[in-house]
Coordinates of C-alpha atoms and ligand atoms in Angstrom, one line a residue:
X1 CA 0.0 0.0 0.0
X2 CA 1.1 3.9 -0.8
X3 CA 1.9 5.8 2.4
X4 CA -0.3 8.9 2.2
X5 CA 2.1 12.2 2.1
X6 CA 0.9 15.9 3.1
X7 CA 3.5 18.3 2.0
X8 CA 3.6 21.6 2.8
X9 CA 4.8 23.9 0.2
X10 CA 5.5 26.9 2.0
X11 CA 6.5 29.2 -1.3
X12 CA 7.7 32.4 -0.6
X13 CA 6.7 32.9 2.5
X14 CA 8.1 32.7 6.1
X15 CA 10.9 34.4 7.7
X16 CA 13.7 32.2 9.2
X17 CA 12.4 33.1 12.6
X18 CA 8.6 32.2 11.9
X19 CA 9.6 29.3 10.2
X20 CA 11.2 27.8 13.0
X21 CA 8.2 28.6 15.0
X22 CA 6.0 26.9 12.5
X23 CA 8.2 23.8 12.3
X24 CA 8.1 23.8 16.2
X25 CA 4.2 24.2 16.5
X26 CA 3.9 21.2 13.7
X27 CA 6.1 18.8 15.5
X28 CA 4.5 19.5 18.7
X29 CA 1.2 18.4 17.1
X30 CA 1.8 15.5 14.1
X31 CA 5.1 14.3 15.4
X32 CA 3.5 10.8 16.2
X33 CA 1.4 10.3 13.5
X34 CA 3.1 7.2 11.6
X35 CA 0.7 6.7 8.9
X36 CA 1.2 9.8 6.8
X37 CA 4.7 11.3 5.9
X38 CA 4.9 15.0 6.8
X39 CA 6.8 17.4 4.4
X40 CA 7.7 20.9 5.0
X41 CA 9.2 23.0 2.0
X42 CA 10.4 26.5 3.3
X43 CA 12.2 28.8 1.5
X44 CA 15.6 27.5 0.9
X45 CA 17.4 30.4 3.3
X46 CA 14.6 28.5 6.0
X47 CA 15.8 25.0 5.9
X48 CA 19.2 24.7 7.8
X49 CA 17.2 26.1 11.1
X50 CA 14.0 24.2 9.5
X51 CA 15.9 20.6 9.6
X52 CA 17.7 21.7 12.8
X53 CA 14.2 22.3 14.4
X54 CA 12.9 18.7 12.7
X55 CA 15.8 17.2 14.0
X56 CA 15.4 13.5 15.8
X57 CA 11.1 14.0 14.6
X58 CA 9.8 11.9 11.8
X59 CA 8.9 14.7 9.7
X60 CA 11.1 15.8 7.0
X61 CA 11.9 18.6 4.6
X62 CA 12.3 19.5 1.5
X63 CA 13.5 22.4 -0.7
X64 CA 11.1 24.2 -3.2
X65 CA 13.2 24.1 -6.5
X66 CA 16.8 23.4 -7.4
X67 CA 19.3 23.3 -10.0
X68 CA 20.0 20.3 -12.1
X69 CA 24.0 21.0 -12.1
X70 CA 26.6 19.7 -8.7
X71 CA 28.3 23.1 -8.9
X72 CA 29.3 26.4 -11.1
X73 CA 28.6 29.8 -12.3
X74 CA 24.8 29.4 -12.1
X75 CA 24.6 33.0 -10.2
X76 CA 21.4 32.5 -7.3
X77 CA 21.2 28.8 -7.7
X78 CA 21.6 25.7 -5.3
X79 CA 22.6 22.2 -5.8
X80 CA 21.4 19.0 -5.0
X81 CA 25.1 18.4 -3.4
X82 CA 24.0 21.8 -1.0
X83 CA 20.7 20.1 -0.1
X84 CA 22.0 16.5 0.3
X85 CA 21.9 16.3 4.4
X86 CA 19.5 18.9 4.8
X87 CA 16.3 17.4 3.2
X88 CA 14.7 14.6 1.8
X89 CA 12.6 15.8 -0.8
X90 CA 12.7 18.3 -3.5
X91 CA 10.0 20.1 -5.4
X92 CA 10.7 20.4 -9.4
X93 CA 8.8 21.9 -11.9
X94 CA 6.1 24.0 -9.8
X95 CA 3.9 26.0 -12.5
X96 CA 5.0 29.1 -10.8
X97 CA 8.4 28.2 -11.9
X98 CA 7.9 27.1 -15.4
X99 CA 5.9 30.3 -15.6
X100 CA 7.7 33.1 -14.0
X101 CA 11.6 30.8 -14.2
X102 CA 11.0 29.4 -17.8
X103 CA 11.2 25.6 -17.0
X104 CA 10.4 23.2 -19.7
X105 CA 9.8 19.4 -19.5
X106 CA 13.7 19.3 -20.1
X107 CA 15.1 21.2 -17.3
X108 CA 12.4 19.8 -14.9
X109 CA 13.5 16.7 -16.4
X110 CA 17.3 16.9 -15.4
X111 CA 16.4 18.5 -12.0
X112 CA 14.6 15.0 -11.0
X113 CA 17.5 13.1 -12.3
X114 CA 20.2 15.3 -10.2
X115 CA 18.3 15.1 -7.3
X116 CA 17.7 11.3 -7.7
X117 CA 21.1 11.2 -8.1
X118 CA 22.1 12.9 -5.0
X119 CA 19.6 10.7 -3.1
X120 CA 16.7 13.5 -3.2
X121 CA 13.2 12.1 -3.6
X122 CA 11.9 14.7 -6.6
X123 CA 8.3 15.5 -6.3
X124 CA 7.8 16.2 -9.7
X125 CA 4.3 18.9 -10.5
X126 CA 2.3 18.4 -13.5
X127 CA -0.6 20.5 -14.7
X128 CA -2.7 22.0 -16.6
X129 CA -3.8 25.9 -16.9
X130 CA -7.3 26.8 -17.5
X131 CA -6.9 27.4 -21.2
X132 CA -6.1 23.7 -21.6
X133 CA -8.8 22.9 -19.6
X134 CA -11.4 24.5 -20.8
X135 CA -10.1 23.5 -23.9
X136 CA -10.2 19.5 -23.4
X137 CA -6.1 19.5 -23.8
X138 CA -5.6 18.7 -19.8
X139 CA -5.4 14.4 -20.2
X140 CA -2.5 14.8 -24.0
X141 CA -0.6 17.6 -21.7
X142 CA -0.2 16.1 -18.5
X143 CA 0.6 13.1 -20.0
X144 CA 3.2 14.3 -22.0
X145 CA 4.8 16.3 -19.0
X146 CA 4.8 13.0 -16.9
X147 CA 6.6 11.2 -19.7
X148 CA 8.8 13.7 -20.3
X149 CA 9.8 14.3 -16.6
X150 CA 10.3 10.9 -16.0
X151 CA 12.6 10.7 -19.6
X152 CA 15.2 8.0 -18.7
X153 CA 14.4 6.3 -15.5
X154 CA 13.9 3.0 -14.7
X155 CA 11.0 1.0 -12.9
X156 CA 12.5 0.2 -10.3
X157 CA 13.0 4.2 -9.5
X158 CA 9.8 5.6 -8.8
X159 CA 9.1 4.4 -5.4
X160 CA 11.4 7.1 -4.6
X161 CA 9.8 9.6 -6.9
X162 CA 6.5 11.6 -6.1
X163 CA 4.2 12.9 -9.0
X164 CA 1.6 16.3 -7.9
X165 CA -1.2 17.2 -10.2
X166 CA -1.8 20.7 -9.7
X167 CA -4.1 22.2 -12.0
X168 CA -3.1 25.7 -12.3
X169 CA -6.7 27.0 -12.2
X170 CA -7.3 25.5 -8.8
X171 CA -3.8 26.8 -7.3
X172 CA -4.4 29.6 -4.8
X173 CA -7.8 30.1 -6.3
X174 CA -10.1 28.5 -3.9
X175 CA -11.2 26.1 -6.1
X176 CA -10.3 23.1 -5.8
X177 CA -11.2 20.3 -8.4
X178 CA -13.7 18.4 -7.3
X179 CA -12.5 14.9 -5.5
X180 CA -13.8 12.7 -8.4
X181 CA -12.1 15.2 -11.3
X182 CA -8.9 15.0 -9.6
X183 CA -8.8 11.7 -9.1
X184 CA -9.8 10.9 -12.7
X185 CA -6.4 13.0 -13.7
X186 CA -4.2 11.2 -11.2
X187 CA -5.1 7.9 -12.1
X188 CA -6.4 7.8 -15.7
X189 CA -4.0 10.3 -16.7
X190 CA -0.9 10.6 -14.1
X191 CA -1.1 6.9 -13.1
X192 CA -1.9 6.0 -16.7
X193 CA 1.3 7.8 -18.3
X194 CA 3.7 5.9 -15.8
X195 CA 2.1 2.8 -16.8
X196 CA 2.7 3.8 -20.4
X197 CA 6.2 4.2 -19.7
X198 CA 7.5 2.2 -17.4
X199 CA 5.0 -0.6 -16.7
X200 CA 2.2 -1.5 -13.9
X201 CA 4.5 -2.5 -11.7
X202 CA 5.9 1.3 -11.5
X203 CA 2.3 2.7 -12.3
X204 CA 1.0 1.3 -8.7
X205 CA 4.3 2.0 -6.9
X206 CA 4.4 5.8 -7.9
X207 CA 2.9 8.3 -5.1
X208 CA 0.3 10.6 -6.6
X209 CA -0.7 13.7 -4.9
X210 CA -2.9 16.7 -5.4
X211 CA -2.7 19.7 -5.3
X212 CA -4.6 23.5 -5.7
X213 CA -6.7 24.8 -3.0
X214 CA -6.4 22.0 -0.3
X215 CA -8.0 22.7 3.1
X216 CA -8.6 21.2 6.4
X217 CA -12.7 21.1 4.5
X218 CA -12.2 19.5 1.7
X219 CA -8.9 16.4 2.2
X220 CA -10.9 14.0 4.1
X221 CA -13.0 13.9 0.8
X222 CA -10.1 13.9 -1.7
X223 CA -7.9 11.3 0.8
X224 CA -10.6 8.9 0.1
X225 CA -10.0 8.9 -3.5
X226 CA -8.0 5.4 -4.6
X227 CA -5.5 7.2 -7.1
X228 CA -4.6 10.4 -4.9
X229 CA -2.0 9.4 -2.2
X230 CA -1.5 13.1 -0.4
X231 CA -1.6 16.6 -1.4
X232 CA 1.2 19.4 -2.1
X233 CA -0.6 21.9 0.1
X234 CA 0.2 25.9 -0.5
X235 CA -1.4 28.4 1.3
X236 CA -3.2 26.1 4.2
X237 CA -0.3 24.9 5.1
X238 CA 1.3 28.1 6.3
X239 CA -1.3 27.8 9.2
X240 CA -0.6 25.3 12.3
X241 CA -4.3 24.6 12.4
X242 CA -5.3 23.7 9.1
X243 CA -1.9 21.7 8.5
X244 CA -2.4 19.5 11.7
X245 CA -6.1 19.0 10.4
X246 CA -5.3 17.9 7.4
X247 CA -2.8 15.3 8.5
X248 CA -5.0 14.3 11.2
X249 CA -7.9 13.6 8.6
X250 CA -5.7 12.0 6.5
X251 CA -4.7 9.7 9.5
X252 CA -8.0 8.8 10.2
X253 CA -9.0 8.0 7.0
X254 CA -6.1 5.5 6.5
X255 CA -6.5 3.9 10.0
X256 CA -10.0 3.8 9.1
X257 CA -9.1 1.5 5.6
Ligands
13P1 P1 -2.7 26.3 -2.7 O1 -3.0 25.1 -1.8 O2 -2.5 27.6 -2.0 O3 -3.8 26.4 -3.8 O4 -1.3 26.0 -3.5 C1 -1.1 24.8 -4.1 C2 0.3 24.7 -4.5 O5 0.7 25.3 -5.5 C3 1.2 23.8 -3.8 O6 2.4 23.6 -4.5

């Protein structure tokens, strides 16, 4: 069975000092909830104090973005070398950052092989905007991203790899797809393209989340989807409150399978 995840992408937000406060508040509440793995993303200045503060818990971190190169003139960038014994996880390919940072299949592509690589679990976001929607392009795109994300890995690679469908119309919107419309992506689409390219075996392995407009309201509903195995959560999870909630729902409803 997939271990449901609740990651907490924490975007721009947070100085160093209310991060650690955050952190602190989190591992207060969730530290002993085994059933879901807990993910915090701060802000990449954020996570030496972040991982400091997670120390010895059973929640990790993870960075928001990275570059695909160990080293060199890339002014502004980090490594997956940097990262290596600071976090577990990575984000690549956010649709904030192929929009405003101009990444393509390719880079987003080499960023999940450097951090597999460096021993980085990528979680790897797919989706589509609302243009595509609307337009009944969302199930040939996000195939095509998941394919070419996962361009040259093997099988046997994606339990440590973590897809998130985030359909850019939903993200920060307050709209979340409904349930039923997300799970239809991640598993006839997401689930369907890994299948596609790397057989069943990987297809059932691979962790699936969503992602846009999360809340403590409306995961118990979208956790009890077969295909969705967590959620990249943005804005409700800058809250203590509405993070704990969420992976306390998300605990009950696995205990409760
Ligand atoms: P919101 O949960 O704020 O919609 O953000 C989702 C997201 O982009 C997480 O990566």
């Amino acid at each position: 069975m997939r271990k449901p995840m609740m990651a907490g992408n924490w975007k721009m937000n947070k100085t160093i000092n209310e991060a650690v406060t955050l952190a602190r508040a989190i591992r207060e509440q969730v530290n002993d909830v085994n059933s879901v793995d807990r993910v915090l993303c701060p802000p990449f200045i954020d996570i030496p104090m972040v991982s400091a503060e997670l120390m010895g818990s059973n929640i990790a971190v993870g960075a928001q973005n990275m570059h695909w190169a160990e080293s060199g003139a890339y002014t502004g960038e980090i490594s997956a070398p940097m990262l290596k014994n600071l976090v577990t996880y990575v984000i690549v390919g956010h649709s904030e950052r192929r929009q405003y940072f101009a990444e393509t299949n390719e880079t987003v592509n080499q960023k999940a092989l450097a951090a597999l690589a460096a021993g980085i679990t990528p979680i790897i976001c797919v989706g589509e905007s609302l243009e595509q929607n609307e337009n009944g392009e969302t199930q040939a795109f996000v195939s095509e991203q998941v394919k070419a994300a996962l361009a040259g890995l093997a099988a046997a690679q994606m339990a440590d790899i973590v897809i998130a469908y985030e359909p850019i119309w939903a993200i920060g919107t307050g709209k979340a797809a409904t349930a039923e419309q997300a799970n239809d992506i991640c598993g006839g689409v997401v689930r369907q393209a890994v299948g596609e390219l790397l057989g069943d075996e990987a297809a059932a392995t691979i962790r699936i989340l969503y992602g846009g407009s999360t809340n403590d309201k409306n995961i118990g509903e979208i956790m009890t989807q077969p295909d969705i195995d967590g959620a990249l959560i943005g804005g409700a999870a800058l809250k203590v409150e509405s993070y704990v909630a969420m992976v306390k729902t998300t605990d009950e409803v696995y205990q409760g399978e």
